CSV table of C-alpha atoms and ligand atoms in Angstrom, one decimal:
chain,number,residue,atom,x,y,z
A,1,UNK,CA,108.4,125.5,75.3
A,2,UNK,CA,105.5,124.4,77.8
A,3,UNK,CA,104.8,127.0,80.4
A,4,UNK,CA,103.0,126.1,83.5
A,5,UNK,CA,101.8,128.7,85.4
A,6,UNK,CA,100.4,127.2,88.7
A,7,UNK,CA,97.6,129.4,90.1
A,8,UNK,CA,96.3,128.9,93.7
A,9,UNK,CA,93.9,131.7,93.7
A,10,UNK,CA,91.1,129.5,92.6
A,11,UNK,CA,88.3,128.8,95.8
A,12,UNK,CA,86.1,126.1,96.4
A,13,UNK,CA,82.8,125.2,94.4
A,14,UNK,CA,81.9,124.2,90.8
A,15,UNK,CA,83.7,126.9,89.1
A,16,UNK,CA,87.1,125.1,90.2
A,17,UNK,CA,86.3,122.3,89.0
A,18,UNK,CA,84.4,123.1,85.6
A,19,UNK,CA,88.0,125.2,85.7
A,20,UNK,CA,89.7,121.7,86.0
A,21,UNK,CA,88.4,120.4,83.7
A,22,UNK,CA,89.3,123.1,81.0
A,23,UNK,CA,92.6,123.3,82.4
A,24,UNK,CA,93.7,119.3,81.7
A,25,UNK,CA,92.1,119.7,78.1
A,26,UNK,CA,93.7,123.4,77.7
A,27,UNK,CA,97.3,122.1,79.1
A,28,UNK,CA,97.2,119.3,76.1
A,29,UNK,CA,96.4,121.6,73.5
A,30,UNK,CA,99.3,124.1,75.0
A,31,UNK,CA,101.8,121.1,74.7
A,32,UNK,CA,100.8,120.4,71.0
A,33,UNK,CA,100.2,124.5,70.5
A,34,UNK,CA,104.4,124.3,71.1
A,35,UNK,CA,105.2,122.4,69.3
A,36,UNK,CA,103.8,123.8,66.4
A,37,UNK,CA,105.0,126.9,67.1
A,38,UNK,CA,108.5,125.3,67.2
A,39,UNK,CA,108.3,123.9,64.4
A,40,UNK,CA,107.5,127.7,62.7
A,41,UNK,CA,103.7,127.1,62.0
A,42,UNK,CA,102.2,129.9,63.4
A,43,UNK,CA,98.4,128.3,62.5
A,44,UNK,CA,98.3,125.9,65.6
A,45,UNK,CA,100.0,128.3,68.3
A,46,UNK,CA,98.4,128.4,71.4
A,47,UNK,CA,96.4,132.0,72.4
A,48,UNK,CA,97.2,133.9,75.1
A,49,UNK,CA,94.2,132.7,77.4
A,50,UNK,CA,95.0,129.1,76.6
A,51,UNK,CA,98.7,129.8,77.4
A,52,UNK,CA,98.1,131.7,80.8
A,53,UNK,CA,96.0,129.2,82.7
A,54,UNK,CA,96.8,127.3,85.5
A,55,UNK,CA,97.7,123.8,85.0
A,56,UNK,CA,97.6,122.6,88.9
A,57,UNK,CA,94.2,122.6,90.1
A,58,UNK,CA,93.9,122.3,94.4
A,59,UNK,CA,92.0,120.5,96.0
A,60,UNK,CA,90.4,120.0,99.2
A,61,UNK,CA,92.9,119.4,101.6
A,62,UNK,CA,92.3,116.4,102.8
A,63,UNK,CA,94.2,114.2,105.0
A,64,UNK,CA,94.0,110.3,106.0
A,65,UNK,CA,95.3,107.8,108.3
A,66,UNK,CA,96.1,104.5,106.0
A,67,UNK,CA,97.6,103.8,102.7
A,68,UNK,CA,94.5,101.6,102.3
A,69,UNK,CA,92.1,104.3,102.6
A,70,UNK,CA,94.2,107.0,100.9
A,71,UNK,CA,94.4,104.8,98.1
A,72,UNK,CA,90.5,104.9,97.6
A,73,UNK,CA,90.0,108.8,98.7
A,74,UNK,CA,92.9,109.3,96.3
A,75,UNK,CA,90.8,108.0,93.5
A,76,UNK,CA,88.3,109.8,94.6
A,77,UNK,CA,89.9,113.2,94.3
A,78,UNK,CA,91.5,112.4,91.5
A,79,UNK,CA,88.2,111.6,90.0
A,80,UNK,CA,86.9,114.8,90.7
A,81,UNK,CA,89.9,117.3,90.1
A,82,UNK,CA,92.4,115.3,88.0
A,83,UNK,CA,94.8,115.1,91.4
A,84,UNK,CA,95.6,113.5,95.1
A,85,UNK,CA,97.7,116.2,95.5
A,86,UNK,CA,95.9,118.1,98.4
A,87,UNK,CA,95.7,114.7,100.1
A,88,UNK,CA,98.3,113.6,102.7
A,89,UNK,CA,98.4,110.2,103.7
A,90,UNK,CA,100.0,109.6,107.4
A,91,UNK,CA,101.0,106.4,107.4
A,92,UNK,CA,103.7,105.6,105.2
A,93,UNK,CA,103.8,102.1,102.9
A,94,UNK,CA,104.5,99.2,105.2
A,95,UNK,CA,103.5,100.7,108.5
A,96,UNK,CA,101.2,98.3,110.6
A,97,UNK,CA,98.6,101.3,111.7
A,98,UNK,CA,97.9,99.5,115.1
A,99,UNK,CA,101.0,100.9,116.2
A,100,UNK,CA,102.0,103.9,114.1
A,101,UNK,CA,102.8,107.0,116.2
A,102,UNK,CA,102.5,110.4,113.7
A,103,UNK,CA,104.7,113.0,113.9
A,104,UNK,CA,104.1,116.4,115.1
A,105,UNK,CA,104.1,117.6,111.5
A,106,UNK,CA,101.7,115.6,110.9
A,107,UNK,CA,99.5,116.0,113.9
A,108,UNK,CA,99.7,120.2,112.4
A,109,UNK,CA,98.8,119.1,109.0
A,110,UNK,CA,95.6,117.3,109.9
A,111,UNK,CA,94.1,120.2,112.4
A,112,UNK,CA,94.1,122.6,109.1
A,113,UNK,CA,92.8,120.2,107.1
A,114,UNK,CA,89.5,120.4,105.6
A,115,UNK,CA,89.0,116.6,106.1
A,116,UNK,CA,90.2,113.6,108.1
A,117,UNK,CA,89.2,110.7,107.2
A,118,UNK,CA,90.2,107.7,109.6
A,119,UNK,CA,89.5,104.0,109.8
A,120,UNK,CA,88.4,104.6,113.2
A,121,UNK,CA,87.5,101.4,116.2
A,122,UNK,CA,90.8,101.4,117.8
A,123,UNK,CA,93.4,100.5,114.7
A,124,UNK,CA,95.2,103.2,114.7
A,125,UNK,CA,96.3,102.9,118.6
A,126,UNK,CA,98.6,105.8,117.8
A,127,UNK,CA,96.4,108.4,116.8
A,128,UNK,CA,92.9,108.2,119.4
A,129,UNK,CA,94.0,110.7,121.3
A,130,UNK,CA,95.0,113.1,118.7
A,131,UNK,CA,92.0,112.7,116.4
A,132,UNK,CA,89.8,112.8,119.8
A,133,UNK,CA,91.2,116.4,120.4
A,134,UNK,CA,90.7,117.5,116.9
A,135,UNK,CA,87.5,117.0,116.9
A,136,UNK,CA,87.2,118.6,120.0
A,137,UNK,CA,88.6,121.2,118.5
A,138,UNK,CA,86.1,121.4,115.8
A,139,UNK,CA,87.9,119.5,112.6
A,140,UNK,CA,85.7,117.4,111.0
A,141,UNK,CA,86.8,113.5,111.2
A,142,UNK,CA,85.0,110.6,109.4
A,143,UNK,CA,85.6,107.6,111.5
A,144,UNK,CA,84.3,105.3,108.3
A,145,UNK,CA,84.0,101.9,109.8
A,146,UNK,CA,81.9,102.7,112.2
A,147,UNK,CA,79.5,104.1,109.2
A,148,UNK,CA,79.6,100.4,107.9
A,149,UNK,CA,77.7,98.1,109.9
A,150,UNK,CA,80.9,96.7,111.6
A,151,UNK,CA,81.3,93.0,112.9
A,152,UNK,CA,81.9,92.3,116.6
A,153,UNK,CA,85.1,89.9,116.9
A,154,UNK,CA,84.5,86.4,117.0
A,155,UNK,CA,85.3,85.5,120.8
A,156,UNK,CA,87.3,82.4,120.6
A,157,UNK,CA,88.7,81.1,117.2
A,158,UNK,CA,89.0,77.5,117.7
A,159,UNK,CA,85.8,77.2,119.5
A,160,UNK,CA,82.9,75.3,117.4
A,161,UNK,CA,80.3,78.4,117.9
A,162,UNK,CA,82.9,80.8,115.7
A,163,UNK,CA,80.4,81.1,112.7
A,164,UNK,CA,77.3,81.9,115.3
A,165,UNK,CA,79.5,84.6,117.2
A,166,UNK,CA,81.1,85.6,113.8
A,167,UNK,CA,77.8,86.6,112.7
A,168,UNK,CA,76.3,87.7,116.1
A,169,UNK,CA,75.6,91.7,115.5
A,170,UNK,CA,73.5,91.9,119.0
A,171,UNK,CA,75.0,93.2,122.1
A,172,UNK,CA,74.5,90.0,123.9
A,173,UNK,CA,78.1,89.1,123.9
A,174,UNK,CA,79.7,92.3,124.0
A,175,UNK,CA,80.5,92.3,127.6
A,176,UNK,CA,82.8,88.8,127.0
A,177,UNK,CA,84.3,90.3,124.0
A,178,UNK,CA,85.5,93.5,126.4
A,179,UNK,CA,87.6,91.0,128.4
A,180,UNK,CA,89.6,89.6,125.0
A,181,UNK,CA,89.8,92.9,122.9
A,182,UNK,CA,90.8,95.5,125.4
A,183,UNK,CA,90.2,98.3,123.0
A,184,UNK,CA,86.7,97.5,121.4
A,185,UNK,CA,84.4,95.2,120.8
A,186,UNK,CA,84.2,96.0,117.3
A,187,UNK,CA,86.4,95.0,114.9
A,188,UNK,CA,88.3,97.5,112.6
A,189,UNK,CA,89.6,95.5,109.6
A,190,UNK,CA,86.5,96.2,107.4
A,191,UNK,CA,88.4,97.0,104.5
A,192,UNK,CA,88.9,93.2,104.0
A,193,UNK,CA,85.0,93.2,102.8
A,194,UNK,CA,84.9,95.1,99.3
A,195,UNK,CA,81.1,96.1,99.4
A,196,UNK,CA,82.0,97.9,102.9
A,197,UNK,CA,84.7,99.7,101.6
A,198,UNK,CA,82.5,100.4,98.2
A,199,UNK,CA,79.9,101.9,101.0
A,200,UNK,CA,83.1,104.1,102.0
A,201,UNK,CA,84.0,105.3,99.0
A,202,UNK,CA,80.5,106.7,98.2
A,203,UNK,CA,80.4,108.4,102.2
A,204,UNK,CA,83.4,110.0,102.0
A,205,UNK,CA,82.4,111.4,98.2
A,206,UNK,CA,79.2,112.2,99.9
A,207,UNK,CA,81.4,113.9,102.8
A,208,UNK,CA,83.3,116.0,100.5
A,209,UNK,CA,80.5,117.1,98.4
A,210,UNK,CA,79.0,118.7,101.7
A,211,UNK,CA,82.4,120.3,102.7
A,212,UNK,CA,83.0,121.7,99.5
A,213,UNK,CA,79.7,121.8,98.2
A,214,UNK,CA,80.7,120.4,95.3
A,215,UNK,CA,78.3,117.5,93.7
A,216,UNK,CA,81.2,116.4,91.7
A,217,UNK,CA,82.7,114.1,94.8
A,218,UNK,CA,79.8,112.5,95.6
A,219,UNK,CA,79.6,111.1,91.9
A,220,UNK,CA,83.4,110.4,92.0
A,221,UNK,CA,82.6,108.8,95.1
A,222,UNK,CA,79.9,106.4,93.2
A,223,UNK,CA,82.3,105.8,90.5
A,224,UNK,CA,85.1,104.5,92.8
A,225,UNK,CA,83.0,102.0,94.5
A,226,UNK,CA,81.9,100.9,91.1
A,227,UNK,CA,85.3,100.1,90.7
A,228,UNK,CA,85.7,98.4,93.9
A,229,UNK,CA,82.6,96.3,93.1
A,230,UNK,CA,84.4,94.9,89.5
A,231,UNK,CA,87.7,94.4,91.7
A,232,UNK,CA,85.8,92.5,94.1
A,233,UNK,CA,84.3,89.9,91.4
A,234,UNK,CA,88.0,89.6,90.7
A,235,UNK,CA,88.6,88.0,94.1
A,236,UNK,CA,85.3,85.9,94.3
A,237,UNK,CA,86.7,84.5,90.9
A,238,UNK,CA,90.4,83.8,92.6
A,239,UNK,CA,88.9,82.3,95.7
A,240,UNK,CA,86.5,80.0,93.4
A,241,UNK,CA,89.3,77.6,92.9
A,242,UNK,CA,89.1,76.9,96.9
A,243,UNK,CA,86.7,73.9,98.1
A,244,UNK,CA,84.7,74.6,100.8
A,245,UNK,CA,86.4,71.9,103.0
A,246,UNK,CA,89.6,74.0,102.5
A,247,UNK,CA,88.4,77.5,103.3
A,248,UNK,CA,90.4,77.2,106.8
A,249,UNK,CA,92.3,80.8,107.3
A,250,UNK,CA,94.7,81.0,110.5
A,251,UNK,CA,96.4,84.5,110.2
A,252,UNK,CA,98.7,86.6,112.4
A,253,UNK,CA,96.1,88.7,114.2
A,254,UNK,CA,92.7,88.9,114.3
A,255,UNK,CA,91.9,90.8,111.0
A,256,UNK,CA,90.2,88.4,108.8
A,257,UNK,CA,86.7,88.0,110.1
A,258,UNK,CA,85.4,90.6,107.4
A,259,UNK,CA,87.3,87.9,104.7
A,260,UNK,CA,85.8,85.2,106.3
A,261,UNK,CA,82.3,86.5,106.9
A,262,UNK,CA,82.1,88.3,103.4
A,263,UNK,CA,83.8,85.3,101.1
A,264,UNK,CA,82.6,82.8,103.1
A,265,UNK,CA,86.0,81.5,105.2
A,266,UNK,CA,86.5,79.9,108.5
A,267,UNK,CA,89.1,81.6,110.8
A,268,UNK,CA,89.9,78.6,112.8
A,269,UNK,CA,92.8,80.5,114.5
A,270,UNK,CA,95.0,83.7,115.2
A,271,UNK,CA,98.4,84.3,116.3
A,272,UNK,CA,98.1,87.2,118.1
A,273,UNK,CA,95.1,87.8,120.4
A,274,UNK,CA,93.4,90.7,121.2
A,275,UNK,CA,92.1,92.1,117.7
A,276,UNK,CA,95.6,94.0,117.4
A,277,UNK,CA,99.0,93.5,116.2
A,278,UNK,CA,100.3,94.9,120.0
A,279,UNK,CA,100.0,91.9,122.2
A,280,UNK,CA,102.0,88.4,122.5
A,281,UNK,CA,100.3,84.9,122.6
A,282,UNK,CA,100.7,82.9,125.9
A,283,UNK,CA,102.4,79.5,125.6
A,284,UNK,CA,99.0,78.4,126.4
A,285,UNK,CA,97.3,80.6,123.5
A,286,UNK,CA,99.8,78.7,120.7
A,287,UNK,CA,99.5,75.3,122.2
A,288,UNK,CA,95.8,75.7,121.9
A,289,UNK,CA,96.5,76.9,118.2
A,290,UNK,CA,98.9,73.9,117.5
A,291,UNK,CA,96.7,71.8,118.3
A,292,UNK,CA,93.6,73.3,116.2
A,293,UNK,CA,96.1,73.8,113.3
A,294,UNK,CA,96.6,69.5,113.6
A,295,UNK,CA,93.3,69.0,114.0
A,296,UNK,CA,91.8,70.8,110.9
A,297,UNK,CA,95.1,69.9,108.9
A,298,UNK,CA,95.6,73.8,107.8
A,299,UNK,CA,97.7,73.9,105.1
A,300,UNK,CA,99.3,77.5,105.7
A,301,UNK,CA,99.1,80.3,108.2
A,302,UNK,CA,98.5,83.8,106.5
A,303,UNK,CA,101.3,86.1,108.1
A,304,UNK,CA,101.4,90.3,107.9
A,305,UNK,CA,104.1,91.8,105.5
A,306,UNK,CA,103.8,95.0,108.2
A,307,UNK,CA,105.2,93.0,111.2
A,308,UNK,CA,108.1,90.7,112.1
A,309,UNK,CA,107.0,87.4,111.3
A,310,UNK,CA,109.4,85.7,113.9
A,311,UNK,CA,106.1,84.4,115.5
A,312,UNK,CA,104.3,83.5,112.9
A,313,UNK,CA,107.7,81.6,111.9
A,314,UNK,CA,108.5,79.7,115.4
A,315,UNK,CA,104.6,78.6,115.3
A,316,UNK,CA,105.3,77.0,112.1
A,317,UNK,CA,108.3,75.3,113.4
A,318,UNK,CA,106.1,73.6,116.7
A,319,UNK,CA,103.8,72.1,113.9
A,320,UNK,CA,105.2,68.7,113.2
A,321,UNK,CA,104.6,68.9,108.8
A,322,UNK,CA,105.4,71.2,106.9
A,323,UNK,CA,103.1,74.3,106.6
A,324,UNK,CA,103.7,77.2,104.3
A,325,UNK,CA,104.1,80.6,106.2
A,326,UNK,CA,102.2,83.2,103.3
A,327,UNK,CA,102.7,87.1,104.1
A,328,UNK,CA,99.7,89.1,103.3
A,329,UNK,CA,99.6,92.9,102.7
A,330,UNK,CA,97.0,93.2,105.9
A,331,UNK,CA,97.0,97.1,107.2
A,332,UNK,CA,99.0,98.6,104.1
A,333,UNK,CA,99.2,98.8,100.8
A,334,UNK,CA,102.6,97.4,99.5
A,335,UNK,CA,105.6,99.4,97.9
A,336,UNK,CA,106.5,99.6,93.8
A,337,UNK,CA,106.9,96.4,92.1
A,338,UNK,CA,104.9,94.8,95.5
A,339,UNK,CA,101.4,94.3,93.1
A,340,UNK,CA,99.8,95.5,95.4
A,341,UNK,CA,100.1,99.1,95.3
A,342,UNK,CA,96.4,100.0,95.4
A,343,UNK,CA,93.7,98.6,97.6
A,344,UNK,CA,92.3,96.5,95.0
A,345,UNK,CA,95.3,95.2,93.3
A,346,UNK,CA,95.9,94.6,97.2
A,347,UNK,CA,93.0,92.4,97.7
A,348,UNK,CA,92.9,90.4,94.4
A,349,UNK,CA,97.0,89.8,95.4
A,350,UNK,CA,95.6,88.6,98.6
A,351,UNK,CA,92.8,86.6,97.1
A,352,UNK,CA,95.2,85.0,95.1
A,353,UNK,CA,98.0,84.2,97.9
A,354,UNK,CA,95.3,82.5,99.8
A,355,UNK,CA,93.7,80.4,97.0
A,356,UNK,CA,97.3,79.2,96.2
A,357,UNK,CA,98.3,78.2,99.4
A,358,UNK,CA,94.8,76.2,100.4
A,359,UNK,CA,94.7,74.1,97.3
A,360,UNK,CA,98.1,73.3,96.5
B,1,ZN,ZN1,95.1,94.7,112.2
């Protein structure tokens, strides 16, 4: 019989996790130790040390906004002490995080935590004013894409200039982007560009080895967005199959400039202005889009598996062809049996939806 004692007197630093270690090696050898001693063999019976130490190792506690994010801290921290467990994620599979309200559970669990980590530029609308207070009350918050060199929003999909402004990292046109994106200028969706989240996954292992003080995270860190770098090479391979001529994205909201700017895609149009999921298109707004959807012949518009696609749907009724309507996972992961359960299963799913629905 396998006893697990769980201990939660271990603290911080490199002892814990040298203990971890042990611990995941020592709990296998207790498993086959009982066995043997079942079976009457006395030889391969665990020892008393072996037998009495813990098998659940804590730790940091660590809390974070997205299931896209907590998927890659989760790696992280399960890199570096065989478990997510101290992590709580706050958004549940499925949520669209522009306009997720937490609970006040939730709110309490992230003012003790040792960590927040946050996407941070106005997606989750929800939670400004709560992760503004914590800080002011001294938790530490990692806002990660403002740490990654974040793209203003184009200013006007449709208009000829998109590339220029897409790629336009001055101020010069920050004062015009105000008047479209009433929450920032900047926008948030960086996680659809795998080399910035790669950048993330070696901050935040860099943040928790300063927390903790232990180097372990900040190699877990590096080893994640290792792992995000071969993922990505997965979705330049799906994408290949695309010709440039087709490379035409027109999605639910504003959230693919990363995509386009990083895998080299035109968005030619959005459903939903603003940068968010939270507003509604004028008539005017999805006449304009008709017509730039007839004009550039797009094959499909990209939808959001987090929202109601009802607009998404009636704008594919006003185009006079058919045009495929292709949900994306956008601002969370998806749920079992989804394949995209994990941020880069997530984007490689995505890569593949969109090479599949421009070059059918
Ligand atoms: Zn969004």
């Amino acid at each position: 019989m396998l006893t697990i004692i769980i201990n939660k007197g271990y603290g911080e630093g490199m002892t814990l996790h040298r203990a971890a270690l042990a611990l995941l090696s020592s709990s296998l050898l207790v498993v086959a130790g009982c066995s043997a001693t079942e079976q009457g063999d006395g030889s391969e019976a665990p020892t008393s040390d072996q037998a009495a130490v813990p098998a659940v190792v804590e730790g940091p506690s660590v809390v974070v906004t997205t299931t896209i994010l907590g998927s890659v801290v989760g790696d992280i921290l399960t890199c570096a002490v065989g478990s997510a467990a101290s992590m709580t994620v706050v958004m549940p599979i499925g949520a669209d995080p522009h306009d997720f309200q937490p609970s006040s559970e939730q709110v309490a669990a992230m003012s003790t935590a040792e960590l927040v980590v946050a996407n941070g530029l106005f997606l989750e609308e929800g939670l400004v004013s709560v992760l503004e207070s914590l800080e002011t009350d001294g938790v530490n918050v990692l806002h990660v894409a403002e740490l990654v060199d974040p793209l203003p929003f184009a200013e006007d999909h449709g208009d000829d200039h998109v590339d220029e402004h897409a790629h336009d990292h001055g101020d010069d046109h920050a004062d015009e982007a105000a008047d479209e994106h009433a929450h920032g200028d900047f926008d948030p969706h960086f996680w659809f560009d795998m080399e910035r989240m790669a950048l993330v996954a070696e901050l935040v292992g860099s943040e928790l080895a300063v927390a903790t003080g232990v180097s372990d995270y900040e190699d877990c860190g590096v080893s994640v967005a290792t792992e995000i770098r071969s993922a990505e090479a997965d979705v330049i391979a799906a994408l290949q199959v695309v010709p440039e001529e087709s490379r035409i994205l027109v999605t639910d909201h504003d959230a693919f400039g990363y995509f386009a700017d990083r895998y080299d895609f035109h968005v030619a149009g959005v459903v939903i202005p603003g940068g968010s999921t939270l507003s509604d298109p004028s008539s005017r707004e999805l006449a304009e889009l008709v017509e730039v959807i007839e004009r550039e012949n797009v094959p499909a518009i990209f939808g959001n598996t987090a929202t109601s696609s009802d607009v998404v749907t009636s704008l594919a009724a006003e185009i006079g062809r058919d045009i495929k309507v292709v949900p994306l996972f956008v601002g969370s992961l998806g749920g079992p049996g989804s394949g995209a359960e994990d941020y880069a299963s997530m984007m490689v799913l995505n890569a593949s939806l969109i090479a599949d629905a421009l070059t059918d």
